[in-house]
């Protein structure tokens, strides 16, 4: 067994044991945002596209799943699928528009489109406006496992996260992922090598949006409601922050970043009130100015330096 | 007609803000996410000046943009200048963080509810134009914004300083080699852009309730305006800003539910038809 496999098995064991040591709902929240950030990282870290509108997919996943379960009475797993599918379709629509521009314009276009989604959720009749969509039942998994117990739901959420993480890992390490990296490093060159760059970018965008929707739907299930906060541009910024803080373009960076941010928010929320935004903003500024590689990126760089010195 | 007028007022704010964004983008190659926060700061400084120091509207109209401009220069010197060699996206991220900090500080100090700021006595009341009633203040906002926009256009396109500025945008190294202090010009440009945002903020203070969140609502719409217009030309951003304000006003009259989203829909259409923006150049 290679060292890498061992490390993943250890992490999985830690994930399985976590609810016995930490409040499960908090860990579930971390897992949902970790999946969100990993999906986002596929786009920012591996394709070099900065989307400032990923909250739209997260929010759509949450709202559609919530409405499918509460309004249409779909079983839980189908509700999650509906939310994910809605995010995928939205991702395809927004992706086709946004990839027409690059760089800063790409960021502005995604932000503006996401703001449109926010206004739609604010005004649409089924979303409950400012109150959000509340009281969504968790239901049962395949009619067998009662998900209203936190511990059962926890393992379901862990499985969803593991699946999403595996999918992203496979994508990054596939030939397709290599082409994405080539686009990130040098787009004109990728074009000149004969790759249909627009198609690859769009596919990466759709995968990222789909998994963001899955993360949003899962988060809705954990908290039993979907709110406007999920679709607000602050959430888009938050996922950028998690990814950068953890280390963009690293497999584990987003997981670390989201754990730090969610724990921090959880600890600080009742102590400093609205100053949380100031702290988040300051972390943002410090990250951009001082350590752009992020936590995991710095660790990797340090490790390489040490190994390099020995050799 | 009233809605159309209100649209023009909103359009003036869009124009001044997108102009500031375009000027900063031209010189620094970054999108200033903090623009909305600076706009909010302008409005808040005017309100605070009146509340704590008794500074009236007219003085505030000069002092608040100056303060915001100096604040912008401090940001540029202490933070932004380290990012010029990196990917442009870092500038966007940094200013996003700054926007969160500024907004959070004001929210913490004053809460999210709006503070009223009254229209100066000289501009209260209005004209009766026969077919509609035009409040003086709205007319003033439109005129003042147009004047500032025109002044900026004139300064950049027709003066010697503006020629240096355009040269530095085109080729900073060569311009520096001719003995022009480019870093200084970059600093002043950011300060000027920030001051423009602050000026729009003071203009907006009596129209909109002064609240810490007023900037972020507006700036995303302004981003859409910038995408629609393209940042290639100054006149382009002014015209796009005004035009979209009017379209928003008309939509509000015909189908109010869509007034918040119409600008974004137009942006999507423009991206489909002419991805570089109405006044943008194809790369």
XYZ file of C-alpha atoms in Angstrom:
594
model
C 0.000 0.000 0.000
C 1.444 3.344 -1.000
C 1.877 6.195 1.451
C -0.776 8.186 -0.381
C -3.442 5.493 -0.029
C -2.568 5.161 3.644
C -2.996 8.904 4.142
C -6.430 8.844 2.479
C -7.491 5.853 4.581
C -6.383 7.667 7.749
C -8.367 10.727 6.724
C -11.406 8.595 6.036
C -11.047 7.022 9.474
C -10.825 10.490 11.005
C -13.993 11.456 9.117
C -15.795 8.355 10.391
C -14.747 8.992 13.986
C -15.277 12.785 13.968
C -18.933 12.911 15.161
C -17.951 11.194 18.411
C -15.614 14.027 19.273
C -17.070 17.125 17.624
C -20.649 18.388 17.284
C -21.816 16.517 14.137
C -23.802 19.423 12.668
C -20.663 21.580 12.662
C -18.652 18.857 10.919
C -21.459 18.430 8.381
C -21.387 22.163 7.687
C -17.626 21.986 7.198
C -18.038 19.027 4.819
C -20.654 20.850 2.737
C -18.502 23.943 2.399
C -15.409 21.811 1.789
C -17.184 20.168 -1.141
C -18.285 23.617 -2.359
C -14.718 24.927 -2.135
C -13.244 21.828 -3.815
C -15.693 22.238 -6.687
C -14.762 25.904 -6.917
C -11.063 25.057 -6.820
C -11.467 22.875 -9.898
C -12.271 26.085 -11.739
C -9.969 28.611 -10.048
C -7.028 26.411 -9.117
C -6.943 24.055 -12.069
C -8.498 25.972 -14.954
C -7.489 29.477 -13.896
C -11.004 30.894 -14.091
C -12.097 33.121 -11.198
C -15.861 32.846 -10.840
C -17.366 35.366 -8.464
C -20.828 33.888 -8.760
C -20.638 30.382 -7.400
C -23.181 31.171 -4.696
C -25.785 31.053 -7.487
C -25.193 27.311 -7.924
C -24.934 26.670 -4.220
C -28.177 28.571 -3.639
C -29.970 26.968 -6.582
C -29.021 23.516 -5.308
C -30.383 24.408 -1.892
C -33.634 26.031 -3.076
C -34.557 23.487 -5.733
C -33.769 20.521 -3.484
C -35.717 22.149 -0.658
C -38.724 22.838 -2.843
C -38.604 19.387 -4.436
C -38.699 17.725 -1.029
C -41.122 20.092 0.694
C -43.309 21.278 -2.176
C -43.438 18.224 -4.443
C -42.921 15.691 -1.675
C -40.069 13.930 -3.445
C -37.986 11.475 -1.410
C -34.772 12.938 0.001
C -32.302 11.411 -2.438
C -34.365 12.460 -5.472
C -34.700 15.950 -4.013
C -30.921 16.241 -3.749
C -30.601 15.008 -7.313
C -33.132 17.585 -8.497
C -31.177 20.376 -6.807
C -27.925 19.140 -8.297
C -29.442 18.828 -11.761
C -30.866 22.365 -11.562
C -27.417 23.700 -10.636
C -25.919 21.774 -13.556
C -28.364 23.317 -16.048
C -27.788 26.778 -14.621
C -24.053 26.124 -14.743
C -24.279 25.236 -18.400
C -26.275 28.403 -19.195
C -24.009 30.746 -17.203
C -20.883 28.952 -18.325
C -21.737 29.364 -22.008
C -22.180 33.106 -21.446
C -19.245 33.696 -19.136
C -16.533 31.858 -21.072
C -17.019 34.368 -23.856
C -14.889 36.690 -21.751
C -11.690 36.008 -19.836
C -9.883 37.268 -16.768
C -11.441 40.139 -14.889
C -14.464 40.290 -17.173
C -15.166 36.626 -16.477
C -15.277 37.422 -12.760
C -17.611 40.387 -13.321
C -19.952 38.462 -15.624
C -20.332 35.566 -13.186
C -20.896 38.005 -10.330
C -23.589 39.880 -12.235
C -25.361 36.700 -13.352
C -25.319 35.409 -9.788
C -26.825 38.676 -8.585
C -29.654 38.142 -11.051
C -30.284 34.709 -9.529
C -30.268 36.313 -6.101
C -32.978 38.779 -7.136
C -35.029 35.961 -8.648
C -34.878 34.011 -5.397
C -35.792 37.187 -3.532
C -38.916 37.753 -5.625
C -40.050 34.313 -6.802
C -43.249 33.064 -5.144
C -41.894 29.667 -4.055
C -38.792 30.773 -2.159
C -40.372 32.493 0.811
C -38.639 35.797 0.019
C -36.582 37.204 2.887
C -37.570 34.346 5.219
C -36.202 31.658 2.943
C -37.576 28.190 2.453
C -38.034 26.821 5.945
C -38.976 23.552 7.600
C -37.811 21.139 4.901
C -38.086 17.586 6.294
C -34.908 15.506 6.143
C -36.903 12.334 5.419
C -35.320 8.927 5.073
C -32.587 7.505 2.886
C -34.123 5.031 0.401
C -37.001 4.669 2.848
C -34.766 2.769 5.263
C -32.475 5.064 7.246
C -34.005 7.814 9.340
C -32.068 10.966 8.472
C -33.627 13.132 11.158
C -31.055 11.636 13.545
C -27.892 13.731 13.210
C -25.567 10.752 13.382
C -27.276 8.953 10.469
C -27.315 12.101 8.400
C -23.657 12.647 9.200
C -22.571 9.442 7.503
C -24.797 10.223 4.527
C -23.180 13.660 4.215
C -19.722 12.150 4.616
C -20.501 9.717 1.799
C -21.673 12.587 -0.443
C -18.525 14.538 0.331
C -16.293 11.520 -0.296
C -18.021 10.930 -3.625
C -17.647 14.569 -4.671
C -14.045 14.719 -3.540
C -13.238 11.492 -5.394
C -14.881 12.829 -8.544
C -12.852 16.044 -8.408
C -9.674 14.103 -7.637
C -10.287 11.854 -10.622
C -11.030 14.861 -12.839
C -7.829 16.645 -11.829
C -5.674 13.583 -12.421
C -7.273 12.583 -15.716
C -6.067 13.600 -19.199
C -8.965 16.057 -19.147
C -7.508 17.612 -15.986
C -4.123 17.921 -17.672
C -5.689 19.862 -20.506
C -7.390 22.153 -17.968
C -3.998 22.846 -16.403
C -2.561 23.516 -19.837
C -5.312 26.087 -20.411
C -4.528 27.678 -17.052
C -0.826 27.928 -17.823
C -1.028 29.092 -21.413
C -4.334 29.347 -23.195
C -3.077 30.385 -26.666
C -0.713 27.424 -26.602
C -3.503 25.018 -25.705
C -5.475 26.420 -28.637
C -2.530 26.069 -30.983
C -2.147 22.433 -29.921
C -5.582 21.885 -31.334
C -7.723 21.739 -28.211
C -11.197 23.230 -28.311
C -10.534 25.392 -25.259
C -14.055 26.762 -24.977
C -15.490 23.259 -24.719
C -13.053 22.233 -21.999
C -13.672 25.393 -20.029
C -17.424 24.923 -20.283
C -17.232 21.313 -19.137
C -15.055 22.288 -16.168
C -17.542 25.049 -15.354
C -20.493 22.654 -15.488
C -18.772 20.040 -13.289
C -17.868 22.748 -10.807
C -21.400 24.186 -10.792
C -22.985 20.736 -10.445
C -20.929 19.791 -7.412
C -21.518 23.253 -5.912
C -25.236 22.569 -6.318
C -24.837 19.202 -4.618
C -23.021 20.926 -1.760
C -25.813 23.511 -1.464
C -28.529 20.848 -1.532
C -26.733 18.862 1.144
C -26.302 21.923 3.314
C -30.019 22.605 2.964
C -30.721 19.067 4.189
C -28.474 19.517 7.222
C -30.087 22.772 8.321
C -33.567 22.003 6.939
C -33.838 25.375 5.201
C -32.583 27.308 2.187
C -31.950 31.034 2.681
C -31.020 34.037 0.613
C -27.613 33.985 2.321
C -26.789 30.857 0.305
C -27.209 32.784 -2.944
C -25.779 36.119 -1.749
C -22.525 37.436 -3.203
C -20.972 37.190 0.262
C -21.165 33.403 -0.137
C -19.423 33.649 -3.501
C -16.684 35.645 -1.793
C -16.498 33.204 1.084
C -15.793 30.249 -1.167
C -13.059 32.235 -2.915
C -11.575 33.019 0.487
C -11.690 29.369 1.619
C -9.935 28.260 -1.540
C -7.219 30.914 -1.403
C -6.626 30.548 2.322
C -6.265 26.781 2.001
C -4.246 26.963 -1.178
C -5.686 27.140 -4.671
C -4.564 24.482 -7.084
C -3.931 21.988 -4.297
C -6.149 18.967 -3.707
C -6.576 19.507 0.027
C -6.312 23.277 0.218
C -10.052 23.972 -0.061
C -10.832 21.390 2.651
C -8.368 23.012 5.037
C -9.513 26.525 4.104
C -13.189 25.776 4.629
C -12.513 24.028 7.953
C -10.620 27.067 9.200
C -13.202 29.595 7.992
C -16.277 27.701 9.229
C -14.688 26.990 12.630
C -13.628 30.614 12.899
C -17.108 31.881 12.016
C -18.630 29.433 14.481
C -16.329 30.553 17.273
C -16.557 34.261 16.569
C -20.210 34.696 15.618
C -21.530 35.333 19.124
C -18.404 37.121 20.358
C -17.753 39.880 17.854
C -21.047 40.116 15.932
C -20.806 42.050 12.706
C -17.034 42.366 13.024
C -16.861 38.859 11.511
C -17.051 40.490 8.073
C -14.104 42.710 8.974
C -12.078 39.695 10.084
C -12.944 37.769 6.900
C -11.968 40.784 4.804
C -8.695 41.155 6.679
C -7.835 37.478 6.151
C -8.551 38.062 2.462
C -6.191 41.040 2.303
C -3.448 39.261 4.248
C -3.710 36.161 2.054
C -3.453 38.145 -1.158
C -0.594 40.335 0.074
C 1.525 37.918 2.071
C 0.875 34.300 1.347
C -0.710 33.670 -1.983
C 0.085 29.957 -1.935
C -2.287 29.382 0.990
C -1.815 27.062 3.951
C -1.424 23.801 2.041
C 0.578 25.491 -0.710
C 3.042 26.875 1.860
C 3.387 23.462 3.497
C 4.114 21.844 0.143
C 6.671 24.548 -0.682
C 8.315 24.112 2.714
C 8.424 20.345 2.299
C 9.987 20.679 -1.125
C 12.605 23.086 0.215
C 13.558 20.672 2.974
C 13.748 17.694 0.641
C 15.695 19.793 -1.832
C 18.217 20.786 0.829
C 18.822 17.187 1.801
C 19.256 16.063 -1.774
C -41.955 60.767 -16.775
C -41.048 60.691 -13.054
C -39.709 57.165 -13.447
C -37.678 58.257 -16.439
C -36.167 61.048 -14.371
C -35.386 58.653 -11.541
C -33.792 56.377 -14.110
C -31.610 59.252 -15.281
C -30.595 59.947 -11.672
C -29.611 56.303 -11.174
C -27.933 56.368 -14.555
C -25.820 59.328 -13.448
C -24.526 57.298 -10.520
C -23.822 54.360 -12.817
C -21.997 56.695 -15.184
C -19.790 58.301 -12.517
C -18.979 54.952 -10.908
C -18.271 53.073 -14.120
C -16.172 56.018 -15.271
C -14.092 55.693 -12.093
C -13.749 51.964 -12.666
C -12.685 52.531 -16.261
C -10.104 55.178 -15.340
C -8.595 52.925 -12.666
C -8.691 49.893 -14.947
C -6.977 51.766 -17.755
C -4.033 52.729 -15.583
C -3.725 49.969 -12.981
C -5.272 47.069 -14.874
C -7.295 46.104 -11.849
C -11.000 46.092 -11.212
C -11.645 48.015 -8.066
C -14.133 45.950 -6.087
C -13.833 48.463 -3.258
C -15.477 51.079 -5.496
C -18.884 50.492 -3.935
C -17.407 50.742 -0.456
C -15.684 54.020 -1.368
C -18.985 55.355 -2.708
C -20.619 54.393 0.585
C -17.759 56.071 2.438
C -18.379 59.300 0.547
C -22.020 59.309 1.556
C -21.197 58.404 5.148
C -18.529 61.082 5.434
C -21.077 63.669 4.296
C -23.566 62.404 6.859
C -20.962 62.244 9.653
C -19.701 65.704 8.787
C -23.187 67.131 9.188
C -23.971 65.086 12.276
C -20.777 65.631 14.274
C -19.059 68.688 12.845
C -21.885 70.673 11.326
C -20.307 70.587 7.870
C -22.956 71.399 5.270
C -23.724 69.739 1.961
C -21.654 72.055 -0.228
C -18.496 71.763 1.840
C -19.052 68.009 2.059
C -19.285 67.832 -1.708
C -15.639 68.908 -1.810
C -14.263 67.536 1.452
C -15.713 64.026 1.351
C -14.347 63.132 -2.116
C -10.971 64.589 -1.093
C -10.899 62.422 2.024
C -11.931 59.345 0.072
C -9.286 60.168 -2.536
C -6.562 60.408 0.111
C -7.809 57.144 1.578
C -7.530 55.622 -1.896
C -3.950 56.865 -2.225
C -3.070 55.264 1.107
C -4.543 51.956 -0.105
C -2.604 52.204 -3.351
C 0.702 52.971 -1.627
C 0.415 50.416 1.163
C -1.207 47.482 -0.637
C -2.095 47.694 -4.309
C 1.348 48.699 -5.540
C 2.761 45.296 -4.540
C 0.377 43.483 -6.848
C 1.035 45.101 -10.234
C 3.430 42.417 -11.388
C 0.987 39.611 -10.556
C -2.118 38.340 -12.272
C -4.811 41.041 -12.432
C -7.136 38.815 -10.466
C -5.183 39.452 -7.270
C -6.105 43.125 -7.463
C -9.760 42.165 -7.654
C -9.391 39.830 -4.685
C -7.536 42.374 -2.587
C -10.073 45.109 -3.203
C -12.860 42.615 -2.474
C -11.286 41.990 0.928
C -10.988 45.744 1.484
C -14.640 46.224 0.571
C -15.604 43.640 3.200
C -13.450 45.374 5.819
C -14.813 48.866 5.115
C -18.401 47.662 4.922
C -18.018 45.592 8.087
C -16.554 48.485 10.047
C -19.389 50.838 9.097
C -21.999 48.134 9.755
C -20.472 47.551 13.143
C -20.546 51.247 13.950
C -23.910 52.265 12.531
C -25.974 49.119 11.874
C -27.544 48.288 8.551
C -30.504 50.650 8.741
C -30.273 53.843 6.731
C -29.473 57.307 8.068
C -31.473 60.182 6.619
C -29.577 63.052 4.989
C -31.696 65.975 3.992
C -31.564 67.837 0.703
C -29.745 71.183 1.058
C -32.131 74.134 1.429
C -30.982 75.741 -1.839
C -32.073 72.685 -3.807
C -35.322 71.714 -2.123
C -38.521 72.268 -4.051
C -38.772 71.804 -7.771
C -39.794 73.119 -11.173
C -43.200 72.554 -12.582
C -42.466 71.805 -16.198
C -46.099 71.557 -17.150
C -45.979 67.913 -18.129
C -44.124 66.803 -14.996
C -42.770 67.958 -11.660
C -38.971 68.034 -11.533
C -37.450 68.207 -8.049
C -34.478 70.582 -8.097
C -32.234 68.056 -6.442
C -32.708 65.417 -9.121
C -31.890 67.937 -11.806
C -28.800 68.952 -9.873
C -27.606 65.346 -9.536
C -27.871 64.820 -13.276
C -26.160 68.110 -14.111
C -23.373 67.684 -11.575
C -22.663 64.122 -12.702
C -22.607 65.132 -16.343
C -20.258 68.006 -15.526
C -17.881 65.742 -13.642
C -17.990 63.126 -16.383
C -17.342 65.722 -19.045
C -14.537 67.241 -16.971
C -12.875 63.852 -16.656
C -13.233 63.192 -20.356
C -11.787 66.608 -21.156
C -8.935 66.145 -18.681
C -7.927 62.792 -20.101
C -8.463 63.445 -23.801
C -7.556 67.104 -24.210
C -4.917 68.151 -21.672
C -1.186 67.552 -21.428
C -1.542 65.621 -18.168
C -4.176 63.464 -19.838
C -1.789 62.791 -22.718
C 0.855 61.589 -20.245
C -1.785 59.443 -18.633
C -2.800 57.865 -21.917
C 0.841 57.329 -22.827
C 1.458 55.629 -19.496
C -1.572 53.400 -20.072
C -0.281 52.444 -23.494
C 3.333 51.793 -22.565
C 4.433 52.503 -18.988
C 8.113 51.662 -19.484
C 8.587 53.925 -22.472
C 6.708 56.751 -20.786
C 8.915 56.410 -17.733
C 11.960 56.512 -19.955
C 10.794 59.936 -21.194
C 11.103 61.192 -17.627
C 7.501 61.004 -16.532
C 6.922 59.714 -13.031
C 4.584 56.823 -13.826
C 4.208 55.412 -10.282
C 3.091 58.873 -9.158
C 0.530 59.015 -11.950
C -0.738 55.557 -11.036
C -1.139 56.676 -7.438
C -2.985 59.832 -8.422
C -5.203 57.896 -10.814
C -6.339 55.546 -8.095
C -6.872 58.496 -5.776
C -8.901 60.269 -8.453
C -11.000 57.183 -9.156
C -11.678 56.807 -5.447
C -12.599 60.497 -5.210
C -15.068 60.060 -8.084
C -16.735 57.261 -6.118
C -16.820 59.455 -3.034
C -18.352 62.307 -5.037
C -21.098 60.019 -6.320
C -21.670 58.965 -2.732
C -22.229 62.544 -1.535
C -24.548 63.199 -4.479
C -26.497 60.064 -3.596
C -26.725 60.775 0.136
C -29.925 62.886 -0.015
C -31.581 60.602 -2.613
C -30.883 57.238 -1.007
C -30.753 56.473 2.689
C -27.129 56.460 3.825
C -26.421 52.868 4.805
C -23.300 50.686 4.955
C -24.800 48.337 2.370
C -25.671 50.982 -0.237
C -22.405 50.450 -2.090
C -22.414 46.713 -2.572
C -25.934 46.708 -4.016
C -24.919 49.272 -6.567
C -21.456 48.065 -7.489
C -22.598 44.725 -8.885
C -25.004 46.511 -11.214
C -22.161 48.838 -12.182
C -20.026 45.788 -12.999
C -22.757 44.655 -15.374
C -22.798 48.176 -16.869
C -19.041 47.959 -17.376
C -19.356 44.567 -19.073
C -22.083 45.934 -21.343
C -20.187 49.087 -22.260
C -16.674 47.711 -22.305
C -13.964 49.737 -20.630
C -12.311 50.849 -23.817
C -13.716 54.351 -24.015
C -14.609 57.004 -21.486
C -17.550 58.410 -23.413
C -18.731 54.832 -23.849
C -18.937 54.180 -20.138
C -20.762 57.471 -19.540
C -23.338 56.783 -22.247
C -23.855 53.172 -21.170
C -24.343 54.231 -17.562
C -26.964 56.843 -18.403
C -28.700 54.644 -20.946
C -29.033 51.686 -18.626
C -30.367 53.917 -15.859
C -33.116 55.088 -18.225
C -33.887 51.518 -19.331
C -34.157 50.509 -15.693
C -36.541 53.406 -15.079
C -38.741 52.440 -18.021
C -38.780 48.792 -16.911
C -39.808 49.892 -13.461
C -42.771 51.646 -15.061
C -43.837 48.805 -17.367
C -42.996 45.719 -15.348
C -41.683 46.580 -11.857
C -40.752 43.000 -10.932
C -38.064 42.929 -13.610
C -36.447 46.281 -12.788
C -33.811 44.687 -10.540
C -32.766 42.143 -13.142
C -33.130 43.998 -16.453
C -29.513 45.214 -16.501
C -28.251 41.656 -16.037
C -30.505 40.360 -18.797
C -29.169 43.046 -21.124
C -25.668 42.025 -20.139
C -26.398 38.406 -21.089
C -27.763 39.524 -24.475
C -24.766 41.767 -25.141
C -22.440 38.874 -24.289
C -24.226 36.725 -26.830
C -24.246 39.303 -29.591
C -21.130 41.331 -29.010
C -18.891 39.743 -26.356
C -16.413 42.638 -26.227
C -19.116 45.061 -25.086
C -20.814 47.878 -26.970
C -17.814 50.225 -26.930
C -15.105 47.660 -26.265
C -12.378 46.596 -28.609
C -12.051 42.957 -29.589
C -8.897 41.507 -28.099
